Coordinates of C-alpha atoms in Angstrom, one line a residue:
M1169 CA -95.7 -0.2 22.9
Y1170 CA -96.8 -0.7 26.3
V1171 CA -98.3 -4.4 27.1
R1172 CA -100.8 -4.7 30.0
G1173 CA -102.1 -7.7 31.7
Y1174 CA -100.5 -11.2 31.9
R1175 CA -102.2 -12.9 29.3
H1176 CA -100.9 -10.3 26.8
I1177 CA -97.3 -10.3 28.4
A1178 CA -97.6 -14.0 28.1
K1179 CA -98.7 -13.8 23.9
V1180 CA -95.9 -11.0 23.5
A1181 CA -93.0 -13.1 25.6
H1182 CA -94.1 -16.3 23.5
A1183 CA -94.0 -14.4 20.4
L1184 CA -90.5 -13.1 21.1
A1185 CA -89.1 -16.5 22.5
N1186 CA -88.7 -17.5 18.8
E1187 CA -85.5 -16.8 17.1
T1188 CA -86.6 -16.2 13.6
R1189 CA -89.6 -13.7 14.9
T1190 CA -86.8 -11.6 16.8
R1191 CA -84.4 -11.4 14.1
I1192 CA -87.7 -10.0 11.8
I1193 CA -88.2 -7.5 14.4
E1194 CA -84.3 -6.3 14.5
L1195 CA -84.3 -6.5 10.8
L1196 CA -87.4 -4.1 10.7
A1197 CA -86.0 -1.6 13.3
S1198 CA -84.0 -0.6 10.3
G1199 CA -87.1 0.5 8.2
P1200 CA -90.1 -1.3 6.6
K1201 CA -89.3 -4.5 4.5
T1202 CA -91.0 -6.7 2.1
L1203 CA -91.5 -10.5 2.7
D1204 CA -89.3 -11.1 -0.2
E1205 CA -86.5 -9.2 1.5
L1206 CA -87.1 -10.6 4.9
S1207 CA -86.8 -14.6 3.3
E1208 CA -84.2 -13.5 1.4
V1209 CA -81.8 -12.3 4.5
L1210 CA -82.9 -14.8 6.8
G1211 CA -82.1 -17.8 4.5
Q1212 CA -86.1 -18.7 4.7
S1213 CA -89.2 -19.7 2.5
K1214 CA -91.5 -16.7 2.2
A1215 CA -94.3 -19.0 3.6
N1216 CA -92.6 -19.5 6.9
I1217 CA -91.8 -16.1 7.0
S1218 CA -95.5 -14.9 6.3
S1219 CA -96.3 -17.2 9.2
Q1220 CA -94.1 -15.7 11.5
I1221 CA -94.9 -11.8 10.3
R1222 CA -99.2 -13.2 11.3
K1223 CA -97.8 -14.2 14.6
L1224 CA -96.4 -10.5 15.2
E1225 CA -99.1 -8.9 13.4
E1226 CA -101.7 -10.6 15.7
I1227 CA -99.9 -9.1 18.8
G1228 CA -99.5 -5.8 17.5
I1229 CA -95.7 -5.3 16.9
V1230 CA -95.9 -5.2 13.4
V1231 CA -98.1 -3.4 10.6
P1232 CA -98.7 -4.6 7.1
R1233 CA -98.6 -2.0 4.4
Y1234 CA -100.0 -3.5 0.9
Q1235 CA -98.9 -1.9 -2.3
P1236 CA -98.8 -2.6 -6.1
G1237 CA -96.2 -5.0 -6.7
D1238 CA -94.7 -6.3 -10.2
R1239 CA -97.0 -9.3 -10.0
G1240 CA -100.1 -8.1 -7.8
I1241 CA -99.9 -6.6 -4.3
R1242 CA -97.0 -7.1 -2.5
K1243 CA -96.6 -6.7 1.3
T1244 CA -94.6 -4.7 3.3
V1245 CA -94.3 -4.8 6.6
E1246 CA -92.8 -2.1 9.4
L1247 CA -92.6 -2.0 13.5
R1248 CA -95.6 -0.7 14.9
A1249 CA -93.2 0.8 17.8
K1250 CA -89.5 1.0 18.6
R1251 CA -89.7 -0.1 22.1
I1252 CA -92.1 -2.7 23.8
V1253 CA -92.2 -2.3 27.4
L1254 CA -93.7 -5.1 29.8
L1255 CA -95.9 -3.8 32.5
L1256 CA -96.8 -6.1 35.5
E1257 CA -99.6 -4.6 37.5

């Protein structure tokens, strides 16, 4: 993922400055995860993980996938790219 332009770089840098979001990225590096899996591993509420995931979605770092689950639709997230490059031009 290449990030260009100072405004978008600032948004990405802000997202990466949050420990929970960087831990989510680290966990997703090994493959897609459900919100329940991330919540359990990180010891945080599903609502908080969902909020953090939304911020990563907004800047394009993660991609959501929706699948049928035991009780409705299950959201799985995966990294959009394995590498993030910030270009100052």
